[in-house]
Amino acid sequence: MTAEYDVIIVGGGPSGSVAAMYLGKAGKKVLLIDKAPFPRDKTCGDAQGRKAANIMKELGIYEGYEQLPGQKIYGLTLSSPDGTQVHVDVEDRKNPPPGYVHKRAVFDGYLFECAKKAVETKILTLKDVIVEDDVVKGVVGVNQSGQTEEIRAKIVLAADGALSVIARKFGLVDNPPEHVISALRIYYKNVKGLTDRLELHLVDKLIPGYFWIFPLPNNEANVGLGMIIKDMQEKKVNLKQAVLDEIKNNPLFKDRFADAQSLEDVKGWTLPIASHHRKVYGNGFLLLGDAASLIDPLSGEGVGNAMISAKVAAEVCIEALQEDRFDENFLKRYDKKLWDVIGDEIKANTRLQVLGKKHPHLIDKLIGKAAKSEEFRKEFEKLLPYTGGRKKIGSAMFLKMLIKG
Ligand SMILES: Cc1cc2nc3c(=O)[nH]c(=O)nc-3n(C[C@H](O)[C@H](O)[C@H](O)COP(=O)(O)OP(=O)(O)OC[C@H]3O[C@@H](n4cnc5c(N)ncnc54)[C@H](O)[C@@H]3O)c2cc1C
């Protein structure tokens, strides 16, 4: 049977929508499916950094993004396990902000709208894939009328998130518990002392996880915490209790939350992290974003790498369509190309994450030093998650500088 589409993309989150835009621009016949219409909420910290900005600039959708209701971000506030706090600004306020906090309902809704202009879209819940001669040839899904549909394509992109149906079908979601973060989010109103910085608080009990307060417009804040599941199990941490404890009892925050109102119940979700290098391709399919386990192991930032994977996957799809090759021997080039782009940073940040867990006093030292020395702070700010370059933070040279200092 002939394929109706060149590419079917499953999932209209950041990875799926961005892949759709790249493929649509290249003139490919694409169907983008998602199980539910946008805009809608997604449990997240809502922060987007430079990587996401660069992709949106390349796609020509950054100007529209800047107009969305969101909070400009110019720096970070960090606190160490011993309670030292430092404010680090990574950009002059006269310049465009290096990051933003947009609620995912707003951000994903915008990306999906942009994707809709580039490709065909459909509400369809993926249930399975069509496999013939060991090769994925399309999708099986349930439409909004409850009918089952089979749609064929030459290649399928799985951008269907942490619980990806396709990754599960091919046994590719088996991250060990040290390579998965569990995280919670609550929207609050009227938290005192919000600024235009993201706040990452490296609380003793949660190391190397952290408690975050990310500012939003209208005096709202995205508040949450994340922790590696293995550490959570070992330290017997109940995440929901832990987030409420921090808010109520931590001397850094309790006054700031005294008059704050939570706007919802705690919401949780899973983050498959890239310290586990997952196989991201197979006969007739590629995995993108969370389905490919690409979240940064140190910061929990996933949107940037999800969008990068979408760009690389679109390039590989275009090559596959040109060569008429959809077997995994051909498609494995996606893994190489992707890790050539993100691999160094992931390795460096994995190192730092492990180091922070083993030696939390080094975090005290790092933040203490940044609090005292302007010169060190200037070096440090170039390396920070979301807003900075980040390439060097876990490098051997950086670690030496930290240990010596
Ligand atoms: C609490 C928390 C806080 C986070 N904070 C941040 C942050 O501040 N910044 C950051 O960069 N990252 C953050 N992340 C990570 C980030 O949310 C993800 O990395 C990012 O959403 C990955 O994008 P994606 O497109 O791969 O997947 P998703 O955004 O999960 O999109 C998957 C899409 O697939 C669709 N789908 C799923 N199953 C099916 C199906 N069967 N059929 C059809 N469609 C389907 C879904 O509806 C969804 O639209 C956080 C994650 C959590 C859990």
Short mmCIF file of C-alpha atoms and ligand atoms in Angstrom, two decimals:
data_model
loop_
_atom_site.label_atom_id
_atom_site.label_comp_id
_atom_site.label_asym_id
_atom_site.label_seq_id
_atom_site.Cartn_x
_atom_site.Cartn_y
_atom_site.Cartn_z
CA MET A 1 0.00 0.00 0.00
CA THR A 2 1.39 3.47 -0.80
CA ALA A 3 2.09 5.98 1.93
CA GLU A 4 -0.27 8.93 2.19
CA TYR A 5 2.38 11.13 3.81
CA ASP A 6 6.13 11.52 3.71
CA VAL A 7 6.21 11.93 7.48
CA ILE A 8 3.74 11.49 10.36
CA ILE A 9 4.74 13.29 13.54
CA VAL A 10 3.13 12.01 16.73
CA GLY A 11 2.86 14.76 19.37
CA GLY A 12 2.45 18.50 18.91
CA GLY A 13 4.59 19.63 21.87
CA PRO A 14 7.83 21.57 21.28
CA SER A 15 9.66 18.71 19.52
CA GLY A 16 6.76 17.69 17.28
CA SER A 17 5.71 21.23 16.32
CA VAL A 18 9.28 22.28 15.55
CA ALA A 19 9.94 19.17 13.44
CA ALA A 20 6.71 19.93 11.56
CA MET A 21 7.86 23.47 10.82
CA TYR A 22 11.27 22.38 9.48
CA LEU A 23 9.70 19.65 7.31
CA GLY A 24 6.87 21.91 6.12
CA LYS A 25 9.42 24.54 5.06
CA ALA A 26 11.24 21.84 3.08
CA GLY A 27 8.01 21.11 1.18
CA LYS A 28 7.42 17.64 2.63
CA LYS A 29 3.95 16.16 2.97
CA VAL A 30 3.50 15.94 6.72
CA LEU A 31 0.71 15.03 9.14
CA LEU A 32 1.13 16.23 12.73
CA ILE A 33 -1.16 14.44 15.19
CA ASP A 34 -1.87 15.07 18.86
CA LYS A 35 -4.31 13.46 21.23
CA ALA A 36 -5.86 16.77 22.35
CA PRO A 37 -6.35 20.29 20.99
CA PHE A 38 -4.13 23.23 21.99
CA PRO A 39 -3.82 25.49 23.94
CA ARG A 40 -3.68 23.49 27.13
CA ASP A 41 -1.61 23.16 30.29
CA LYS A 42 1.48 20.96 30.53
CA THR A 43 3.23 20.37 33.83
CA CYS A 44 6.53 22.23 33.49
CA GLY A 45 8.70 24.95 35.03
CA ASP A 46 7.72 27.07 31.99
CA ALA A 47 11.25 28.45 31.42
CA GLN A 48 12.71 28.72 27.94
CA GLY A 49 16.34 29.63 27.31
CA ARG A 50 18.73 30.48 24.52
CA LYS A 51 18.57 27.12 22.75
CA ALA A 52 14.82 27.43 22.21
CA ALA A 53 15.27 31.08 21.16
CA ASN A 54 17.89 30.15 18.55
CA ILE A 55 15.60 27.57 16.94
CA MET A 56 12.65 29.97 16.90
CA LYS A 57 14.84 32.68 15.33
CA GLU A 58 15.92 30.22 12.64
CA LEU A 59 12.28 29.33 11.95
CA GLY A 60 11.27 33.00 11.80
CA ILE A 61 8.80 32.75 14.68
CA TYR A 62 10.78 34.51 17.44
CA GLU A 63 9.13 37.91 17.00
CA GLY A 64 5.69 36.41 17.62
CA TYR A 65 7.06 34.50 20.60
CA GLU A 66 8.34 37.72 22.19
CA GLN A 67 4.85 39.19 21.99
CA LEU A 68 3.30 36.35 24.03
CA PRO A 69 2.38 37.07 27.64
CA GLY A 70 5.46 35.98 29.56
CA GLN A 71 8.18 37.15 31.94
CA LYS A 72 11.54 38.29 30.59
CA ILE A 73 14.48 36.64 32.36
CA TYR A 74 17.88 38.30 32.77
CA GLY A 75 19.62 36.10 35.31
CA LEU A 76 19.47 33.57 38.10
CA THR A 77 19.21 33.58 41.86
CA LEU A 78 20.97 30.57 43.31
CA SER A 79 21.15 29.33 46.86
CA SER A 80 23.43 26.64 48.23
CA PRO A 81 22.72 23.88 50.77
CA ASP A 82 24.16 26.12 53.54
CA GLY A 83 21.65 28.87 52.64
CA THR A 84 24.03 31.33 50.92
CA GLN A 85 22.21 33.16 48.17
CA VAL A 86 23.67 34.87 45.09
CA HIS A 87 22.09 36.86 42.26
CA VAL A 88 23.71 36.45 38.90
CA ASP A 89 22.75 38.63 35.94
CA VAL A 90 23.74 37.31 32.57
CA GLU A 91 22.57 40.15 30.37
CA ASP A 92 22.25 43.89 30.60
CA ARG A 93 18.62 44.97 30.95
CA LYS A 94 19.06 47.24 27.93
CA ASN A 95 19.59 44.12 25.79
CA PRO A 96 17.05 41.50 24.70
CA PRO A 97 16.50 38.94 27.46
CA PRO A 98 18.35 35.62 27.17
CA GLY A 99 15.34 33.73 28.52
CA TYR A 100 11.62 33.86 29.21
CA VAL A 101 9.04 32.20 31.41
CA HIS A 102 5.85 31.53 29.44
CA LYS A 103 3.16 29.19 30.70
CA ARG A 104 3.23 26.09 28.52
CA ALA A 105 -0.41 26.63 27.59
CA VAL A 106 0.78 29.85 25.93
CA PHE A 107 4.09 28.54 24.57
CA ASP A 108 2.90 25.18 23.22
CA GLY A 109 -0.26 26.81 21.87
CA TYR A 110 1.87 29.29 19.90
CA LEU A 111 4.22 26.61 18.53
CA PHE A 112 1.30 24.42 17.47
CA GLU A 113 -0.40 27.40 15.74
CA CYS A 114 2.85 28.06 13.83
CA ALA A 115 3.12 24.35 12.92
CA LYS A 116 -0.49 24.38 11.71
CA LYS A 117 0.47 27.01 9.13
CA ALA A 118 3.20 24.70 7.82
CA VAL A 119 1.61 21.21 7.79
CA GLU A 120 -1.65 19.31 8.07
CA THR A 121 -2.76 18.56 11.64
CA LYS A 122 -5.28 16.19 13.16
CA ILE A 123 -6.53 15.26 16.61
CA LEU A 124 -5.77 11.56 16.88
CA THR A 125 -4.67 9.48 19.86
CA LEU A 126 -1.92 7.10 18.85
CA LYS A 127 -2.61 3.56 19.98
CA ASP A 128 -0.08 1.62 17.92
CA VAL A 129 2.03 1.75 14.80
CA ILE A 130 1.63 -0.20 11.56
CA VAL A 131 4.59 -2.57 11.24
CA GLU A 132 5.27 -4.55 8.07
CA ASP A 133 8.40 -6.63 7.48
CA ASP A 134 9.77 -5.21 10.75
CA VAL A 135 9.50 -1.62 9.50
CA VAL A 136 7.14 1.06 10.87
CA LYS A 137 4.86 2.12 8.01
CA GLY A 138 2.37 4.40 9.74
CA VAL A 139 0.14 4.90 12.76
CA VAL A 140 -3.00 3.44 14.25
CA GLY A 141 -5.01 5.97 16.23
CA VAL A 142 -8.44 6.85 17.58
CA ASN A 143 -10.02 10.03 16.25
CA GLN A 144 -12.34 12.47 18.02
CA SER A 145 -15.40 10.44 16.97
CA GLY A 146 -13.94 7.37 18.64
CA GLN A 147 -13.16 5.60 15.35
CA THR A 148 -9.90 3.79 14.74
CA GLU A 149 -7.89 5.06 11.78
CA GLU A 150 -4.78 3.73 10.06
CA ILE A 151 -2.63 6.32 8.30
CA ARG A 152 0.51 5.48 6.38
CA ALA A 153 3.77 7.40 5.99
CA LYS A 154 7.30 6.69 4.83
CA ILE A 155 8.67 7.59 8.25
CA VAL A 156 7.16 8.26 11.69
CA LEU A 157 8.58 10.74 14.20
CA ALA A 158 7.73 9.91 17.81
CA ALA A 159 7.47 13.25 19.62
CA ASP A 160 4.92 11.90 22.08
CA GLY A 161 6.70 12.71 25.31
CA ALA A 162 8.05 10.84 28.33
CA LEU A 163 5.52 8.01 28.08
CA SER A 164 5.93 7.65 24.29
CA VAL A 165 3.76 4.86 22.88
CA ILE A 166 6.34 4.21 20.16
CA ALA A 167 9.38 4.17 22.44
CA ARG A 168 7.50 1.75 24.74
CA LYS A 169 6.48 -0.52 21.86
CA PHE A 170 10.12 -0.98 20.89
CA GLY A 171 11.34 -1.40 24.48
CA LEU A 172 13.25 1.89 24.53
CA VAL A 173 11.90 3.55 27.68
CA ASP A 174 13.79 1.57 30.27
CA ASN A 175 15.76 4.37 31.97
CA PRO A 176 17.15 3.12 35.29
CA PRO A 177 15.92 5.20 38.28
CA GLU A 178 19.17 7.22 38.42
CA HIS A 179 18.30 8.54 34.95
CA VAL A 180 14.76 9.77 35.63
CA ILE A 181 13.69 12.87 37.56
CA SER A 182 10.33 13.17 39.25
CA ALA A 183 9.12 16.76 39.50
CA LEU A 184 6.16 18.74 40.86
CA ARG A 185 4.73 22.13 40.02
CA ILE A 186 2.26 24.50 41.70
CA TYR A 187 1.22 27.93 40.37
CA TYR A 188 1.20 30.56 43.13
CA LYS A 189 0.06 34.16 43.29
CA ASN A 190 1.57 36.92 45.43
CA VAL A 191 4.90 35.35 46.34
CA LYS A 192 6.97 38.27 47.65
CA GLY A 193 10.31 39.33 46.21
CA LEU A 194 9.94 38.02 42.66
CA THR A 195 12.44 39.51 40.21
CA ASP A 196 13.36 38.98 36.57
CA ARG A 197 15.62 36.09 37.56
CA LEU A 198 14.92 32.36 37.72
CA GLU A 199 15.45 31.07 41.24
CA LEU A 200 17.15 27.70 41.68
CA HIS A 201 17.55 26.70 45.31
CA LEU A 202 19.85 23.75 45.93
CA VAL A 203 18.26 22.64 49.15
CA ASP A 204 20.28 20.15 51.21
CA LYS A 205 17.67 17.36 51.30
CA LEU A 206 17.16 17.40 47.53
CA ILE A 207 20.73 17.59 46.19
CA PRO A 208 21.40 17.32 43.30
CA GLY A 209 17.74 18.18 42.67
CA TYR A 210 16.43 21.65 43.42
CA PHE A 211 13.49 23.80 44.50
CA TRP A 212 12.57 26.47 41.96
CA ILE A 213 10.61 29.71 41.88
CA PHE A 214 10.14 31.04 38.35
CA PRO A 215 8.42 34.44 38.00
CA LEU A 216 5.39 34.89 35.73
CA PRO A 217 3.33 37.96 34.76
CA ASN A 218 0.52 39.18 37.07
CA ASN A 219 2.55 38.44 40.19
CA GLU A 220 2.21 34.72 39.59
CA ALA A 221 5.02 32.22 40.01
CA ASN A 222 5.73 28.69 38.89
CA VAL A 223 6.98 26.90 42.01
CA GLY A 224 8.25 23.35 42.08
CA LEU A 225 10.91 20.85 42.77
CA GLY A 226 12.56 17.96 41.05
CA MET A 227 14.68 15.07 42.20
CA ILE A 228 16.25 11.97 40.70
CA ILE A 229 13.99 9.01 41.42
CA LYS A 230 16.82 6.84 42.78
CA ASP A 231 17.82 9.57 45.27
CA MET A 232 14.20 10.11 46.18
CA GLN A 233 13.84 6.42 46.98
CA GLU A 234 17.15 6.26 48.90
CA LYS A 235 16.47 9.42 50.91
CA LYS A 236 12.79 8.43 51.32
CA VAL A 237 11.63 11.87 50.19
CA ASN A 238 7.93 12.47 49.64
CA LEU A 239 8.10 15.19 46.96
CA LYS A 240 4.72 16.74 47.71
CA GLN A 241 5.54 16.99 51.40
CA ALA A 242 9.03 18.29 50.56
CA VAL A 243 7.74 21.17 48.43
CA LEU A 244 5.23 22.19 51.08
CA ASP A 245 7.92 21.93 53.80
CA GLU A 246 10.26 24.22 51.88
CA ILE A 247 7.53 26.81 51.44
CA LYS A 248 6.47 26.69 55.07
CA ASN A 249 9.72 26.18 56.93
CA ASN A 250 12.79 27.16 54.92
CA PRO A 251 14.07 30.48 56.34
CA LEU A 252 14.83 31.64 52.78
CA PHE A 253 11.21 31.37 51.66
CA LYS A 254 8.74 31.22 54.52
CA ASP A 255 8.19 34.99 54.75
CA ARG A 256 7.96 35.28 50.99
CA PHE A 257 5.09 32.76 50.90
CA ALA A 258 3.31 34.09 54.00
CA ASP A 259 0.60 35.88 51.96
CA ALA A 260 0.80 33.76 48.82
CA GLN A 261 -2.08 31.70 47.46
CA SER A 262 -1.66 28.45 45.57
CA LEU A 263 -3.75 28.48 42.38
CA GLU A 264 -4.00 24.72 41.92
CA ASP A 265 -3.22 21.34 43.42
CA VAL A 266 0.31 20.02 43.10
CA LYS A 267 0.89 18.47 39.66
CA GLY A 268 3.64 15.98 38.92
CA TRP A 269 5.29 14.40 35.90
CA THR A 270 8.34 12.40 34.85
CA LEU A 271 11.54 13.68 33.21
CA PRO A 272 13.67 11.10 31.35
CA ILE A 273 17.19 12.56 31.44
CA ALA A 274 19.98 12.38 28.90
CA SER A 275 22.58 10.91 31.27
CA HIS A 276 20.98 7.73 29.86
CA HIS A 277 21.82 7.67 26.15
CA ARG A 278 18.72 6.01 24.72
CA LYS A 279 18.58 4.35 21.30
CA VAL A 280 16.60 6.93 19.33
CA TYR A 281 15.93 5.26 15.99
CA GLY A 282 14.60 2.05 14.47
CA ASN A 283 13.24 0.77 11.17
CA GLY A 284 10.95 3.52 9.93
CA PHE A 285 10.98 5.76 13.02
CA LEU A 286 12.93 8.28 15.10
CA LEU A 287 12.40 9.39 18.71
CA LEU A 288 12.46 13.11 19.58
CA GLY A 289 12.52 15.19 22.77
CA ASP A 290 11.36 13.45 25.93
CA ALA A 291 10.57 10.29 23.95
CA ALA A 292 14.33 10.21 23.26
CA SER A 293 15.29 11.00 26.91
CA LEU A 294 17.05 14.27 26.13
CA ILE A 295 16.40 16.35 29.26
CA ASP A 296 19.45 18.03 30.78
CA PRO A 297 20.47 15.97 33.85
CA LEU A 298 21.62 19.01 35.82
CA SER A 299 18.96 21.64 35.20
CA GLY A 300 15.94 19.59 34.09
CA GLU A 301 15.70 21.84 31.03
CA GLY A 302 14.12 19.82 28.24
CA VAL A 303 12.52 22.19 25.75
CA GLY A 304 15.81 23.34 24.18
CA ASN A 305 17.11 19.84 23.47
CA ALA A 306 13.65 18.71 22.33
CA MET A 307 13.72 21.47 19.72
CA ILE A 308 17.29 20.66 18.69
CA SER A 309 16.33 16.99 18.25
CA ALA A 310 13.43 18.13 16.06
CA LYS A 311 15.75 20.10 13.81
CA VAL A 312 18.21 17.19 13.46
CA ALA A 313 15.41 14.65 12.95
CA ALA A 314 13.92 16.82 10.19
CA GLU A 315 17.32 16.96 8.45
CA VAL A 316 17.64 13.17 8.65
CA CYS A 317 14.07 12.70 7.37
CA ILE A 318 14.86 14.88 4.36
CA GLU A 319 17.96 12.77 3.62
CA ALA A 320 15.99 9.54 4.08
CA LEU A 321 13.28 10.74 1.69
CA GLN A 322 15.91 11.76 -0.87
CA GLU A 323 17.62 8.37 -0.66
CA ASP A 324 14.39 6.41 -0.18
CA ARG A 325 16.02 4.66 2.80
CA PHE A 326 14.03 4.14 6.00
CA ASP A 327 15.91 1.21 7.56
CA GLU A 328 17.64 1.64 10.89
CA ASN A 329 21.09 1.29 9.36
CA PHE A 330 20.41 4.50 7.47
CA LEU A 331 18.51 6.23 10.28
CA LYS A 332 21.17 5.64 12.93
CA ARG A 333 22.95 8.73 11.55
CA TYR A 334 20.31 10.68 13.56
CA ASP A 335 21.85 9.45 16.80
CA LYS A 336 25.34 10.54 15.75
CA LYS A 337 24.25 13.95 14.45
CA LEU A 338 22.17 14.64 17.54
CA TRP A 339 24.85 13.67 20.04
CA ASP A 340 27.45 15.65 18.07
CA VAL A 341 25.35 18.70 18.92
CA ILE A 342 24.24 18.01 22.50
CA GLY A 343 26.70 15.34 23.70
CA ASP A 344 29.51 17.48 25.21
CA GLU A 345 27.13 19.54 27.27
CA ILE A 346 25.22 16.50 28.48
CA LYS A 347 28.42 14.72 29.52
CA ALA A 348 29.71 17.81 31.34
CA ASN A 349 26.44 18.37 33.16
CA THR A 350 26.11 14.69 34.10
CA ARG A 351 29.58 14.93 35.67
CA LEU A 352 28.56 17.97 37.63
CA GLN A 353 25.31 16.41 38.75
CA VAL A 354 27.15 13.34 40.11
CA LEU A 355 29.78 15.55 41.75
CA GLY A 356 27.14 17.73 43.41
CA LYS A 357 25.47 14.68 44.88
CA LYS A 358 28.71 13.20 46.23
CA HIS A 359 30.19 16.47 47.47
CA PRO A 360 27.45 19.00 48.29
CA HIS A 361 30.07 21.15 50.07
CA LEU A 362 31.43 22.00 46.59
CA ILE A 363 28.11 23.64 45.78
CA ASP A 364 28.40 25.67 48.99
CA LYS A 365 31.90 26.61 47.88
CA LEU A 366 30.86 27.56 44.35
CA ILE A 367 27.93 29.71 45.42
CA GLY A 368 29.85 31.14 48.37
CA LYS A 369 32.64 32.17 46.03
CA ALA A 370 30.24 33.66 43.50
CA ALA A 371 28.59 35.62 46.34
CA LYS A 372 31.96 37.07 47.42
CA SER A 373 33.93 37.59 44.21
CA GLU A 374 32.61 39.69 41.36
CA GLU A 375 35.34 38.37 39.07
CA PHE A 376 34.36 34.76 39.72
CA ARG A 377 30.68 35.64 39.35
CA LYS A 378 31.35 37.09 35.88
CA GLU A 379 33.03 33.82 34.81
CA PHE A 380 30.31 31.76 36.44
CA GLU A 381 27.44 33.60 34.78
CA LYS A 382 28.63 32.61 31.30
CA LEU A 383 28.08 28.98 32.19
CA LEU A 384 24.64 28.93 33.71
CA PRO A 385 21.63 26.90 32.61
CA TYR A 386 18.77 28.50 30.65
CA THR A 387 20.52 31.83 30.20
CA GLY A 388 24.21 31.20 29.57
CA GLY A 389 26.47 29.28 27.21
CA ARG A 390 26.75 26.27 29.51
CA LYS A 391 29.43 24.48 27.49
CA LYS A 392 32.11 24.60 30.14
CA ILE A 393 30.37 24.26 33.48
CA GLY A 394 31.25 20.60 34.04
CA SER A 395 34.58 20.71 32.19
CA ALA A 396 37.75 19.47 33.85
CA MET A 397 39.15 23.03 33.81
CA PHE A 398 36.10 24.46 35.49
CA LEU A 399 36.11 21.76 38.16
CA LYS A 400 39.79 22.37 38.85
CA MET A 401 39.15 26.09 39.22
CA LEU A 402 36.32 25.33 41.64
CA ILE A 403 38.25 22.84 43.76
CA LYS A 404 41.35 25.05 43.92
CA GLY A 405 39.46 28.23 44.71
C1 LIG B 1 7.62 19.53 36.43
C2 LIG B 1 8.45 19.75 35.19
C3 LIG B 1 9.14 20.95 35.03
C4 LIG B 1 9.87 21.18 33.86
N1 LIG B 1 10.44 22.41 33.69
C5 LIG B 1 11.05 22.71 32.52
C6 LIG B 1 11.48 24.03 32.25
O1 LIG B 1 11.25 24.97 33.03
N2 LIG B 1 12.12 24.27 31.09
C7 LIG B 1 12.37 23.28 30.17
O2 LIG B 1 12.99 23.55 29.14
N3 LIG B 1 11.91 22.03 30.39
C8 LIG B 1 11.24 21.71 31.52
N4 LIG B 1 10.72 20.45 31.70
C9 LIG B 1 10.90 19.45 30.65
C10 LIG B 1 9.95 19.73 29.46
O3 LIG B 1 8.62 19.82 29.93
C11 LIG B 1 10.04 18.63 28.40
O4 LIG B 1 11.39 18.30 28.16
C12 LIG B 1 9.40 19.07 27.08
O5 LIG B 1 8.02 19.27 27.24
C13 LIG B 1 9.63 18.00 25.99
O6 LIG B 1 8.93 18.33 24.83
P1 LIG B 1 8.37 17.16 23.88
O7 LIG B 1 7.77 17.85 22.70
O8 LIG B 1 9.42 16.15 23.63
O9 LIG B 1 7.25 16.43 24.73
P2 LIG B 1 5.89 16.98 25.35
O10 LIG B 1 5.99 18.42 25.62
O11 LIG B 1 5.56 16.05 26.47
O12 LIG B 1 4.83 16.78 24.17
C14 LIG B 1 4.34 15.52 23.84
C15 LIG B 1 3.06 15.69 23.05
O13 LIG B 1 2.64 14.39 22.61
C16 LIG B 1 1.25 14.26 22.79
N5 LIG B 1 0.94 12.84 22.96
C17 LIG B 1 1.33 12.04 23.98
N6 LIG B 1 0.84 10.79 23.80
C18 LIG B 1 0.14 10.82 22.64
C19 LIG B 1 -0.61 9.83 21.94
N7 LIG B 1 -0.74 8.60 22.39
N8 LIG B 1 -1.21 10.20 20.78
C20 LIG B 1 -1.10 11.49 20.29
N9 LIG B 1 -0.41 12.44 20.94
C21 LIG B 1 0.21 12.12 22.10
C22 LIG B 1 0.95 15.09 24.05
O14 LIG B 1 -0.41 15.48 24.08
C23 LIG B 1 1.92 16.27 23.88
O15 LIG B 1 1.31 17.33 23.21
C24 LIG B 1 9.97 20.18 32.86
C25 LIG B 1 9.30 18.97 33.03
C26 LIG B 1 8.53 18.76 34.18
C27 LIG B 1 7.80 17.46 34.32
#
